[in-house]
Coordinates of C-alpha atoms in Angstrom, one line a residue:
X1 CA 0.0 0.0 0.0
X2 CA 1.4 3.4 -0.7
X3 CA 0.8 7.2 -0.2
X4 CA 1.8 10.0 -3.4
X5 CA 2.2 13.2 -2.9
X6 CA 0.7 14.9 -6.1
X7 CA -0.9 18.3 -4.9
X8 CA 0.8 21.6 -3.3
X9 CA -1.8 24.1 -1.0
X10 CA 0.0 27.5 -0.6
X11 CA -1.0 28.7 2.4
X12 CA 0.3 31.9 4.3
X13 CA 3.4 31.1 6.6
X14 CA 4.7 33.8 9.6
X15 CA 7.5 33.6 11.8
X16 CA 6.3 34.1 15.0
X17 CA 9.6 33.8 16.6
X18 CA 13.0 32.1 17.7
X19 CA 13.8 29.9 20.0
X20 CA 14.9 32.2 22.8
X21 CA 17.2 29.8 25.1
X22 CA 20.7 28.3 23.6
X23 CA 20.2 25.1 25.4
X24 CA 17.0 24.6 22.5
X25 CA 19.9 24.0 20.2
X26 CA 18.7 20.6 18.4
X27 CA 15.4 21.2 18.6
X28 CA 13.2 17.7 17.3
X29 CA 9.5 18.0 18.2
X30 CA 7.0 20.4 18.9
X31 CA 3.8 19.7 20.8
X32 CA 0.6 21.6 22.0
X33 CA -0.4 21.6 25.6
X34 CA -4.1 19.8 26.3
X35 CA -4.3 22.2 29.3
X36 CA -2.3 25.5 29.4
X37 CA -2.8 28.8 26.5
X38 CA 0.2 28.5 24.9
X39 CA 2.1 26.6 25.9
X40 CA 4.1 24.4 23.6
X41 CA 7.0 21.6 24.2
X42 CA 10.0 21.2 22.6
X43 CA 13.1 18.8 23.0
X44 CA 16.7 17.7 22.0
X45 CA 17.6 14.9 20.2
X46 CA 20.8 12.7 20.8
X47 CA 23.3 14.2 23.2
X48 CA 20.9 15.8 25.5
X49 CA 19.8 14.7 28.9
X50 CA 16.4 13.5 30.4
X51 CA 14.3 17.0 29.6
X52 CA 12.1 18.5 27.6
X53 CA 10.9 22.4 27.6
X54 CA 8.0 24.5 27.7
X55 CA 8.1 27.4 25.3
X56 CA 4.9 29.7 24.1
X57 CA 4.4 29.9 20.6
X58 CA 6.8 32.5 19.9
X59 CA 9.7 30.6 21.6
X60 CA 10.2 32.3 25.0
X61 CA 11.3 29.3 27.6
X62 CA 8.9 29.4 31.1
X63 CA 10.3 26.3 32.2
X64 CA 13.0 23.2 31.8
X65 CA 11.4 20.0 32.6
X66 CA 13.5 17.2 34.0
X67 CA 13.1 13.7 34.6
X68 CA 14.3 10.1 35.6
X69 CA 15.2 8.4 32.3
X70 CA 17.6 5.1 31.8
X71 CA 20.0 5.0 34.7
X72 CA 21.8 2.4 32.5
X73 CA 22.7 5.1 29.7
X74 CA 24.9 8.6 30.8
X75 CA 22.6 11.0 29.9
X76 CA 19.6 9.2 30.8
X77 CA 18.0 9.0 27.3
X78 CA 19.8 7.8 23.9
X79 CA 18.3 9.8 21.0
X80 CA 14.7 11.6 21.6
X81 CA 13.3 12.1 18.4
X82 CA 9.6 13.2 18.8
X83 CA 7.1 14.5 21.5
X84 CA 3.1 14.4 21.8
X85 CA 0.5 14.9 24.2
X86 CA -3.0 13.4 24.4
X87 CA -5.0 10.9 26.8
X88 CA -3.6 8.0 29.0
X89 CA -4.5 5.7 31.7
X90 CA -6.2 8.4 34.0
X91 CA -9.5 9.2 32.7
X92 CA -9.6 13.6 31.8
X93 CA -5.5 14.1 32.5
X94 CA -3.1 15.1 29.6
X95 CA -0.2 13.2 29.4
X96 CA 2.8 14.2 27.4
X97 CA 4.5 11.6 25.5
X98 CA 8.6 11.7 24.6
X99 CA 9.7 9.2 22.4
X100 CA 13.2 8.3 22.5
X101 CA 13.2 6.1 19.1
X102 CA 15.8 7.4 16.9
X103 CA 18.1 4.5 16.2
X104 CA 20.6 6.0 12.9
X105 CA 22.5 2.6 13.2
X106 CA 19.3 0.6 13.4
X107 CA 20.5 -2.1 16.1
X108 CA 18.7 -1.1 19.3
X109 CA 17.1 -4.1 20.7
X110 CA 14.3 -1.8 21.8
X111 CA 13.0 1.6 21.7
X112 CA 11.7 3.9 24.8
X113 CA 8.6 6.0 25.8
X114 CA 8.2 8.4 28.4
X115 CA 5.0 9.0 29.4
X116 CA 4.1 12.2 31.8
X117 CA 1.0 13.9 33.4
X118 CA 0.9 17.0 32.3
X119 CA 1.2 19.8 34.7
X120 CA -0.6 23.6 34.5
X121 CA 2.3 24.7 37.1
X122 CA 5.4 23.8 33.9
X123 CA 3.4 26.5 32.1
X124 CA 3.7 29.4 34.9
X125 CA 7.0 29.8 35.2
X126 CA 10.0 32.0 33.6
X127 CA 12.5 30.0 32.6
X128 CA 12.2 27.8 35.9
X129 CA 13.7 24.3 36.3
X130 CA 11.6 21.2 37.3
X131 CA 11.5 17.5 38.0
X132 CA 8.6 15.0 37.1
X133 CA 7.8 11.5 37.4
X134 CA 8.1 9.9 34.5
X135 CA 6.6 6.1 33.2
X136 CA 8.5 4.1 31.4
X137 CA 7.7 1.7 28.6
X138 CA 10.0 -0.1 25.8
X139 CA 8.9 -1.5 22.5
X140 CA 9.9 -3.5 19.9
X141 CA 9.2 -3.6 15.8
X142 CA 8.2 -6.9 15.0
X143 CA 10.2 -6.5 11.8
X144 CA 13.9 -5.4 13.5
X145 CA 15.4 -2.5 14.4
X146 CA 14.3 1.0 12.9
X147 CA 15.2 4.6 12.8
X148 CA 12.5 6.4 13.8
X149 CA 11.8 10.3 14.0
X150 CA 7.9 10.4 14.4
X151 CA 5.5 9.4 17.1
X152 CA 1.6 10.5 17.3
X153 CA -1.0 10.2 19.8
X154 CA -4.1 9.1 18.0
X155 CA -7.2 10.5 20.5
X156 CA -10.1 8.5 19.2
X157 CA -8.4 5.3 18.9
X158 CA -6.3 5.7 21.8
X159 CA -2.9 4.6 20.1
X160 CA 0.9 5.4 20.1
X161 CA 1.9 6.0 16.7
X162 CA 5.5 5.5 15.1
X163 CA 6.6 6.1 11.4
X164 CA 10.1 4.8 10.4
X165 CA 12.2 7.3 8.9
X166 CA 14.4 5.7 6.2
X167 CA 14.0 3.7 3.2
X168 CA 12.2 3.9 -0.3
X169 CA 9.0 3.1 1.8
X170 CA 8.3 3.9 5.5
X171 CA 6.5 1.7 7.8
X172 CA 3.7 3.1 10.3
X173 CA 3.3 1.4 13.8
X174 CA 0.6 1.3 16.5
X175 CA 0.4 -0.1 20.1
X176 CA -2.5 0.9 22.5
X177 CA -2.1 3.3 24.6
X178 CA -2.8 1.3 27.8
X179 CA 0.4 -0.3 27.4
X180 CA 2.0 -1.5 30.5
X181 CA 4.2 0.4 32.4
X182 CA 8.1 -1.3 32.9
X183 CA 7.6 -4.0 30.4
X184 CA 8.4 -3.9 26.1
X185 CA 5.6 -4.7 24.1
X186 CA 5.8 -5.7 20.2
X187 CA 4.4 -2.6 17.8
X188 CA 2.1 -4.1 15.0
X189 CA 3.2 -2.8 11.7
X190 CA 0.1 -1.5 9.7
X191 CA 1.1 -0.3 6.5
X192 CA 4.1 0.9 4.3
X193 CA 3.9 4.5 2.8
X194 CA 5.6 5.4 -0.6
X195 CA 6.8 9.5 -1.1
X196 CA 8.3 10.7 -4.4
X197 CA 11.5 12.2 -4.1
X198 CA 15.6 12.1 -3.5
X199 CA 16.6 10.3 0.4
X200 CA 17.6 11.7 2.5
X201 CA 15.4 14.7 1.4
X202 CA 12.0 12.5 1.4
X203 CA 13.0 10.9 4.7
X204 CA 10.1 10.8 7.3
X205 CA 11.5 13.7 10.3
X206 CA 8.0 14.5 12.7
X207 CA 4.5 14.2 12.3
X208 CA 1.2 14.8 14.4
X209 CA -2.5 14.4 14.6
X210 CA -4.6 17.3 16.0
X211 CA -6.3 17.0 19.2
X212 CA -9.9 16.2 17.8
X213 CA -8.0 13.1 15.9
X214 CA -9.6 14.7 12.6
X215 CA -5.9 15.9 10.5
X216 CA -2.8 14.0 10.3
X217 CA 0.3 15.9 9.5
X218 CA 4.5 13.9 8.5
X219 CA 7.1 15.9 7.1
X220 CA 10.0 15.3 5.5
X221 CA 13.2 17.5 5.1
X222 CA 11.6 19.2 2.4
X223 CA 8.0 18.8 2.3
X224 CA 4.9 18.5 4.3
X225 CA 2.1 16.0 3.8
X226 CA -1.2 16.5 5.2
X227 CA -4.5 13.9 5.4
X228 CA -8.7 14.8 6.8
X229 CA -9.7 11.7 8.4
X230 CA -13.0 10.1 7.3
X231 CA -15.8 8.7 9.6
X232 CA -12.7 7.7 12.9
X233 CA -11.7 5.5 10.2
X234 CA -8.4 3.6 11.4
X235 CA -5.6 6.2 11.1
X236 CA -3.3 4.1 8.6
X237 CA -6.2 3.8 6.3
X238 CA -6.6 7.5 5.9
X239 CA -2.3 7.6 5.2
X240 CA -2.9 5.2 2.4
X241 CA -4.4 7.3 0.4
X242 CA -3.1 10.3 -1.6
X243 CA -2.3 13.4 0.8
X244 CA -2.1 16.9 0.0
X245 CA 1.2 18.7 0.2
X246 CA 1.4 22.0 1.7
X247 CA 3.4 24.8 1.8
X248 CA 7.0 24.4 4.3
X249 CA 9.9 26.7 4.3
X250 CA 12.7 24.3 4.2
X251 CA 14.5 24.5 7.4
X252 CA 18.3 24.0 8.6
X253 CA 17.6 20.7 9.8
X254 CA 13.7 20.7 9.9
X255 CA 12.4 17.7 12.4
X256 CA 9.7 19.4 14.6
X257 CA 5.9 19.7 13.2
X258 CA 3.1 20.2 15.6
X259 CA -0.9 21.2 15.3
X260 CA -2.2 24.4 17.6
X261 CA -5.0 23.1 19.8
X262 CA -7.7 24.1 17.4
X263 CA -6.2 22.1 14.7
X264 CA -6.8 25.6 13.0
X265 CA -3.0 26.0 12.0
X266 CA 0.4 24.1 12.8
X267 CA 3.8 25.1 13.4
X268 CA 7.6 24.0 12.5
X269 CA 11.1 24.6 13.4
X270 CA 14.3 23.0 13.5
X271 CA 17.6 22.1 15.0
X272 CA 20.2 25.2 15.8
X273 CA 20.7 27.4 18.0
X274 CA 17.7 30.3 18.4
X275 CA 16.1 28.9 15.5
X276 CA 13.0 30.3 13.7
X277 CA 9.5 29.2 14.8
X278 CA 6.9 28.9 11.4
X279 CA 3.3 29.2 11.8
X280 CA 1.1 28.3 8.9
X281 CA -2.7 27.4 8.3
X282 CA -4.4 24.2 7.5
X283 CA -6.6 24.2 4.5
X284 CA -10.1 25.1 4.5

């Protein structure tokens, strides 16, 4: 099964800022907050520690979020390639999701998500520093080892989400999000997805779904591929079919895509230090 690429939406793009602390210097995913005005989170990829940020839109840092990770691996985490926030096992809390699943030699036995209630308190602060409890959970590709820069929350069927990154084709995962806690569960491989172009350029860096579960978003280094949901259909059989390609400003090292709250618009930036923040809108 395979996805093309065929159409290109122009829509109006704005910078609507930088990011505003040095330590945001290889920036790899962007994600809305379910529960403070925004309020978006960023993170590091490979060579940072256990944290993740909370920026507003326009980049400003209110606070550094830090947490137990791996106590087997220096740093705590190996290479975090994507962040999300949506439901988990506490019925009405926001959870954010940080994915450390990027694997460039393809040999990890298994891959690691961090799973932590969301807190109004990260969102108040001026560049403050904080610690959180954080769940653990390890997963496996029934298929071997993967490179991996995107992981989604998908609301109404209450998955985890993970798109390989490399290859003529990518593969899209799934687990349930009322995975267990401390333990690695296999991912069930749903589909392969096919994008026209040159690698590395057409490789697969960050995707999201908006918080209704209605608009799928992947990007690549140069492009960005959107999808409408039909009827809460399963979310791999609405990336199957043809998506529209929108407008992107190629980036230095573009890896971060994320939906505002209202799903109305979505924003992008990438690694580097102070890097740009892009805001554009969805389709009508």
């Amino acid at each position: 099964m395979g996805a093309f690429a065929k159409h290109r939406l122009f829509d109006r793009q704005d910078i609507t800022g930088t990011l505003s602390d040095k330590e945001m210097d290889e920036t790899s995913g962007i994600a809305a907050s379910s529960i403070s005005p925004d309020t978006y989170y960023v993170h590091n990829d490979s060579g940072d520690t256990s944290r993740f940020f909370a920026i507003t839109a326009g980049g400003k840092l209110k606070s550094t979020i830090y947490f137990k990770g791996d106590s087997t691996h220096k740093l705590g985490v190996q290479d975090c390639e994507d962040i999300d926030v949506g439901p988990g096992p506490q019925k009405g809390k926001s959870y954010v999701y940080l994915g450390d699943i990027g694997d460039n030699a393809q040999n990890r036995p298994y891959i690691t998500v961090y799973r932590m209630a969301e807190k109004k308190s990260w969102a108040a602060g001026d560049a403050t520093n904080v610690n959180t409890e954080a769940v653990r959970a390890d997963f496996k590709y029934p298929d071997g080892p993967k490179d991996a820069e995107t992981m989604m929350i998908d609301p109404i069927a209450q998955q985890l989400i993970i798109v390989s990154k490399r290859g003529d084709t990518v593969a899209v995962y799934t687990t349930p999000l009322k995975y267990k806690a401390n333990t690695t569960t296999v991912l069930t491989k749903r589909c392969k997805l096919y994008f026209e172009g040159f690698k590395p350029f057409k490789w697969i860096t960050a995707g999201d779904i908006s918080k209704d579960g209605q608009q799928i978003l992947l990007k690549s280094y140069d492009k960005v591929y959107y999808w409408r949901r039909q009827h809460n259909e399963p979310i791999w059989e609405t990336m199957i079919r043809k998506p529209q390609e929108l407008n992107y400003k190629v980036e230095k090292q573009g890896e971060a895509i994320g939906f505002q709250p209202d799903g109305k618009g979505y924003y992008t930036t990438s690694e580097g230090v102070f890097s740009p923040i892009y805001h554009y809108d969805v389709p009508n």
